[in-house]
Coordinates of C-alpha atoms in Angstrom, one line a residue:
M6 CA 10.6 10.9 -40.7
S7 CA 8.6 9.0 -38.0
A8 CA 6.5 10.8 -35.5
P9 CA 8.3 11.6 -32.2
H10 CA 8.0 9.3 -29.2
R11 CA 5.2 11.1 -27.3
V12 CA 5.9 11.3 -23.5
V13 CA 3.0 12.7 -21.5
V14 CA 3.8 13.7 -17.9
A15 CA 0.8 14.2 -15.6
V16 CA 1.1 17.3 -13.5
F17 CA -1.3 18.5 -10.8
P18 CA -1.3 20.8 -7.8
D19 CA 1.6 20.2 -5.3
V20 CA 3.2 17.6 -7.6
D21 CA 6.9 17.0 -6.7
L22 CA 8.9 19.2 -9.0
L23 CA 11.9 16.9 -9.5
D24 CA 9.5 14.0 -10.4
V25 CA 8.6 16.1 -13.4
T26 CA 11.8 17.9 -14.4
G27 CA 14.2 14.9 -13.8
P28 CA 12.7 12.6 -16.4
A29 CA 12.1 15.5 -18.8
E30 CA 15.7 16.5 -18.7
V31 CA 16.9 12.9 -19.4
F32 CA 14.7 12.8 -22.5
A33 CA 15.8 16.2 -23.6
V34 CA 19.5 15.2 -23.3
A35 CA 18.7 12.0 -25.1
N36 CA 17.4 14.0 -28.0
R37 CA 20.6 16.1 -28.2
E38 CA 22.8 13.0 -27.9
M39 CA 21.1 10.7 -30.4
S40 CA 22.0 10.5 -34.1
G41 CA 19.0 9.2 -35.9
G42 CA 16.3 7.3 -34.2
T43 CA 13.0 8.6 -32.9
P44 CA 13.3 11.7 -30.7
Y45 CA 11.2 12.3 -27.6
Q46 CA 8.4 14.9 -27.4
V47 CA 7.7 15.6 -23.7
L48 CA 4.3 17.2 -23.0
L49 CA 3.0 18.3 -19.6
A50 CA -0.7 17.6 -19.1
G51 CA -2.7 19.1 -16.3
P52 CA -6.3 19.0 -15.1
D53 CA -7.4 22.2 -16.9
G54 CA -4.3 23.4 -18.8
G55 CA -2.6 26.6 -17.7
Q56 CA -0.2 26.7 -14.8
V57 CA 0.2 24.2 -12.0
H58 CA 1.8 25.0 -8.6
T59 CA 4.4 22.4 -7.5
S60 CA 5.4 21.4 -4.0
A61 CA 8.5 23.5 -4.4
G62 CA 6.5 26.7 -5.1
V63 CA 7.6 26.7 -8.7
R64 CA 4.8 27.0 -11.3
L65 CA 4.8 24.7 -14.3
A66 CA 3.1 25.7 -17.6
T67 CA 1.2 22.8 -19.0
D68 CA 1.1 22.0 -22.8
L69 CA -2.4 20.6 -22.7
S70 CA -5.2 19.6 -20.4
F71 CA -6.0 16.0 -19.5
D72 CA -9.0 16.1 -21.9
Q73 CA -6.7 17.2 -24.8
V74 CA -4.2 14.4 -24.5
G75 CA -6.0 12.0 -26.9
E76 CA -5.1 8.4 -27.5
R77 CA -1.5 8.7 -28.8
V78 CA 0.6 8.2 -25.7
D79 CA 3.8 6.3 -26.1
T80 CA 4.9 6.8 -22.5
L81 CA 2.7 8.0 -19.6
V82 CA 4.8 9.3 -16.7
V83 CA 2.9 9.7 -13.4
P84 CA 4.7 11.7 -10.7
G85 CA 3.5 11.9 -7.1
A86 CA 2.6 14.4 -4.4
V87 CA 2.4 14.2 -0.6
D88 CA 0.4 16.2 1.9
G89 CA 1.7 18.0 4.9
R90 CA 2.0 14.8 6.9
G91 CA 4.0 13.0 4.2
R92 CA 1.0 10.9 3.0
P93 CA 0.6 10.3 -0.8
V94 CA -2.1 12.5 -2.3
I95 CA -4.8 10.5 -4.1
D96 CA -7.2 12.5 -6.2
P97 CA -10.1 10.4 -7.5
A98 CA -10.5 12.4 -10.7
L99 CA -6.7 12.1 -11.4
V100 CA -6.9 8.4 -10.7
G101 CA -9.7 8.0 -13.2
W102 CA -7.8 9.8 -15.9
I103 CA -4.7 7.7 -15.3
A104 CA -6.7 4.5 -15.6
E105 CA -8.4 5.6 -18.8
T106 CA -5.2 7.0 -20.4
A107 CA -3.2 3.9 -19.5
R108 CA -5.5 1.7 -21.5
H109 CA -4.0 3.0 -24.8
A110 CA -0.5 4.1 -23.6
G111 CA 2.4 2.1 -24.9
R112 CA 3.9 2.0 -21.4
V113 CA 3.3 3.6 -18.0
A114 CA 5.9 4.7 -15.5
S115 CA 5.4 6.1 -12.0
V116 CA 7.9 8.2 -10.2
C117 CA 8.3 8.1 -6.4
V118 CA 4.9 8.1 -4.7
G119 CA 3.2 8.2 -8.1
A120 CA 3.1 4.4 -7.6
H121 CA 0.2 5.0 -5.2
L122 CA -1.8 6.6 -8.0
L123 CA -1.1 3.7 -10.3
A124 CA -2.2 1.3 -7.6
A125 CA -5.4 3.2 -7.0
A126 CA -6.0 3.1 -10.8
G127 CA -5.7 -0.7 -10.6
L128 CA -2.6 -0.8 -12.8
L129 CA -0.4 -2.6 -10.2
S130 CA -2.7 -5.4 -9.3
G131 CA -0.8 -8.7 -9.4
R132 CA 2.4 -6.9 -10.1
T133 CA 5.6 -6.2 -8.2
A134 CA 6.3 -2.5 -7.7
T135 CA 8.5 -0.1 -5.8
T136 CA 8.0 3.5 -4.5
H137 CA 9.8 5.8 -2.1
W138 CA 10.9 3.7 0.9
A139 CA 9.1 6.0 3.3
T140 CA 5.7 5.1 1.8
A141 CA 6.3 1.5 0.9
D142 CA 4.5 0.1 3.9
R143 CA 1.5 2.3 3.2
L144 CA 1.4 1.1 -0.4
A145 CA 1.5 -2.5 0.7
A146 CA -1.2 -2.0 3.4
D147 CA -3.5 -0.1 1.1
H148 CA -3.1 -2.5 -1.9
P149 CA -2.5 -6.1 -0.7
D150 CA -2.8 -7.2 -4.3
V151 CA 0.5 -5.5 -5.1
T152 CA 3.8 -7.0 -4.2
V153 CA 5.8 -4.0 -2.9
D154 CA 9.6 -4.2 -2.9
P155 CA 10.9 -1.1 -1.1
D156 CA 14.5 -1.7 -2.0
P157 CA 15.1 -1.4 -5.8
I158 CA 15.6 1.9 -7.7
Y159 CA 13.0 0.9 -10.2
V160 CA 11.0 -2.2 -11.1
R161 CA 9.6 -3.2 -14.4
S162 CA 6.5 -5.4 -14.7
G163 CA 5.4 -5.8 -18.3
N164 CA 4.7 -2.4 -19.7
V165 CA 4.4 -0.8 -16.2
W166 CA 7.5 0.7 -14.5
T167 CA 7.6 2.0 -11.0
G168 CA 10.5 4.1 -9.6
A169 CA 11.8 4.8 -6.1
G170 CA 12.2 8.1 -4.4
I171 CA 13.2 11.5 -5.8
T172 CA 16.4 11.3 -7.8
A173 CA 15.8 7.7 -8.8
C174 CA 13.4 9.2 -11.3
M175 CA 16.4 9.9 -13.5
D176 CA 17.6 6.3 -13.3
L177 CA 14.2 5.2 -14.3
A178 CA 14.1 7.6 -17.3
L179 CA 17.6 6.3 -18.3
A180 CA 16.3 2.8 -18.3
L181 CA 13.4 3.9 -20.6
V182 CA 16.0 5.5 -23.0
A183 CA 18.0 2.3 -22.9
E184 CA 14.9 0.2 -23.8
D185 CA 14.1 2.6 -26.7
H186 CA 17.6 3.3 -28.1
G187 CA 20.1 1.0 -26.4
E188 CA 22.7 1.2 -23.7
R189 CA 25.1 3.3 -25.7
L190 CA 22.8 6.3 -25.8
A191 CA 21.7 5.8 -22.2
L192 CA 25.4 5.9 -21.1
A193 CA 26.0 9.0 -23.1
V194 CA 23.1 10.7 -21.4
A195 CA 24.3 9.6 -18.0
R196 CA 27.8 11.0 -18.7
H197 CA 26.3 14.3 -19.8
L198 CA 24.2 14.5 -16.6
V199 CA 27.1 13.5 -14.4
M200 CA 25.1 10.5 -13.1
Y201 CA 26.1 7.0 -12.3
L202 CA 26.6 5.2 -15.6
K203 CA 23.2 3.8 -15.4
R204 CA 22.5 2.1 -12.1
P205 CA 20.6 -1.2 -12.6
G206 CA 17.1 -1.3 -11.1
G207 CA 18.1 -3.8 -8.5
Q208 CA 20.5 -1.5 -6.8
S209 CA 19.3 -0.6 -3.3
Q210 CA 17.8 2.9 -3.1
F211 CA 19.3 3.5 0.3
S212 CA 22.5 2.7 2.2
V213 CA 22.7 1.0 5.6
P214 CA 22.8 4.2 7.7
L215 CA 19.6 5.4 6.1
W216 CA 18.0 2.0 6.0
L217 CA 17.5 1.8 9.8
A218 CA 16.1 4.8 11.5
P219 CA 17.6 5.7 15.0
G220 CA 16.1 3.7 17.8
E221 CA 15.3 4.8 21.4
R222 CA 18.5 3.4 23.0
R223 CA 21.5 5.6 22.7
D224 CA 23.9 2.7 23.5
I225 CA 22.6 0.7 20.5
G226 CA 23.0 3.7 18.3
E227 CA 26.5 4.2 19.4
L228 CA 27.2 0.5 18.8
R229 CA 25.9 0.8 15.3
S230 CA 28.2 3.7 14.6
W231 CA 31.1 1.7 16.1
I232 CA 30.3 -1.3 13.9
T233 CA 30.5 0.8 10.7
T234 CA 34.0 2.0 11.6
N235 CA 35.3 -1.4 12.8
L236 CA 34.1 -3.8 10.1
A237 CA 37.3 -5.9 10.2
A238 CA 36.9 -6.6 13.9
D239 CA 35.1 -9.6 15.5
L240 CA 31.5 -8.6 15.1
S241 CA 29.9 -11.8 16.1
A242 CA 26.8 -11.6 18.3
A243 CA 28.9 -12.9 21.2
A244 CA 31.6 -10.3 20.8
L245 CA 29.0 -7.5 20.4
A246 CA 27.1 -8.7 23.5
E247 CA 30.3 -8.7 25.5
R248 CA 31.0 -5.1 24.3
M249 CA 27.6 -4.1 25.6
C250 CA 28.0 -6.1 28.8
L251 CA 24.9 -8.1 28.1
S252 CA 24.2 -11.8 27.7
E253 CA 24.1 -12.8 24.1
R254 CA 20.5 -13.7 24.2
H255 CA 19.4 -10.5 25.8
F256 CA 21.6 -8.5 23.5
A257 CA 20.0 -10.1 20.4
R258 CA 16.5 -9.3 21.7
V259 CA 17.4 -5.7 22.4
F260 CA 19.2 -5.2 19.1
R261 CA 16.4 -6.6 17.0
K262 CA 13.8 -4.6 18.9
E263 CA 15.8 -1.4 18.2
T264 CA 16.7 -2.1 14.6
G265 CA 14.2 -4.6 13.3
V266 CA 17.0 -7.0 12.2
T267 CA 19.4 -9.4 13.8
P268 CA 22.9 -8.4 14.7
A269 CA 24.3 -10.7 12.0
A270 CA 22.0 -9.2 9.4
Y271 CA 23.0 -5.7 10.3
V272 CA 26.7 -6.5 10.3
E273 CA 26.5 -8.2 6.9
A274 CA 24.6 -5.3 5.4
A275 CA 27.2 -2.8 6.8
R276 CA 30.0 -4.9 5.4
V277 CA 28.4 -5.1 2.0
E278 CA 27.8 -1.4 2.0
A279 CA 31.5 -0.8 2.7
A280 CA 32.5 -3.3 0.0
R281 CA 30.2 -1.4 -2.5
R282 CA 32.1 1.8 -1.8
L283 CA 35.5 0.2 -2.3
L284 CA 34.4 -1.5 -5.5
E285 CA 33.1 1.9 -6.8
G286 CA 36.1 3.9 -5.9
T287 CA 39.2 1.7 -5.9
D288 CA 41.0 -0.9 -7.9
E289 CA 41.7 -3.1 -4.9
P290 CA 41.6 -6.9 -5.6
L291 CA 38.5 -8.6 -4.4
G292 CA 40.5 -10.4 -1.7
Q293 CA 41.6 -7.1 -0.2
V294 CA 38.1 -5.7 -0.4
A295 CA 36.7 -8.7 1.4
A296 CA 39.4 -8.5 4.1
A297 CA 39.0 -4.7 4.6
C298 CA 35.2 -5.1 5.1
G299 CA 35.5 -8.0 7.5
L300 CA 34.0 -10.5 5.0
G301 CA 37.1 -12.6 5.1
S302 CA 37.3 -14.3 1.8
V303 CA 36.2 -13.7 -1.8
E304 CA 33.8 -16.6 -1.5
T305 CA 32.0 -14.9 1.4
L306 CA 32.0 -11.6 -0.4
H307 CA 30.4 -13.3 -3.4
R308 CA 27.7 -15.0 -1.2
A309 CA 26.9 -11.7 0.5
F310 CA 26.6 -9.8 -2.7
R311 CA 24.4 -12.5 -4.3
R312 CA 22.2 -12.5 -1.2
R313 CA 21.8 -8.8 -0.8
L314 CA 22.3 -7.3 -4.3
G315 CA 21.5 -10.1 -6.6
T316 CA 24.8 -9.6 -8.5
T317 CA 28.5 -10.4 -8.2
P318 CA 31.2 -8.1 -6.9
A319 CA 32.9 -8.1 -10.3
A320 CA 29.7 -7.2 -12.1
Y321 CA 28.9 -4.5 -9.6
R322 CA 32.4 -3.0 -10.1
R323 CA 32.0 -3.0 -13.9
R324 CA 28.8 -1.0 -13.5
F325 CA 29.7 1.5 -10.9
R326 CA 33.5 2.0 -11.1
T327 CA 33.9 5.8 -10.6
A328 CA 37.6 6.4 -9.9
A329 CA 39.9 7.5 -12.7

């Protein structure tokens, strides 16, 4: 029997607990679900061995110290940690160990703000990467040699994988299982964990309401709420400006200042978000979905999905259909 696939998860003080336990559970369920093949051996490695206090206050018992890891690492998983102000914690000693261990690891995967540690170790230079949306701007500013995409659930660049925020760690782990053992096992694991049946990495890590933080103007906030409940209405810039009792040009300036996007971009994103929910939870024909969301025609629905999600409505439905 071949040696198990050795997954080493780095743990350190104040590490995010779910970043560690989420992937570990996916690999554990994969071991139970597989028939044949190489099982996973998940090992927690810490600075000195012993116990590590996580951000949740729960203590984790490590299996070995960083010095004991050795050269046989099939997958290195690097979770993250943030300080009291929400800034990624970058420990130079940890970064040095990651850089050294990655040299002989089969692949490296960061979870959430762990991407900042990979970047500090020089592992993301010249690559595209993602991280938690709340720290994406900081990652881009601190490491201009990294192409940061804040939207996907996970990104693969060669043998380096980066995952988005919090629960996306399990989607990333599912993708690793799929690479090792195929889609059938990954889907079995997803079903067991009551997860989406394997979300593709390109799916957005947040929906429209989360994507844009509240602005200063209450009237624009109320308009945004009205838009999401009236998607089939005339939501042109002219109609919205009239509703706000502003000139179209002034309205466009105010809306962009408050949201960072044009009215047209916001409306399309809201309509695509609604279409996604209908595709996930109903059997309505594409024409009815397009009409209900204000996109008008199947052709417009296709264009919007291609532009925003990089897929077609039919392909999206096949992946994410959740209703019985």
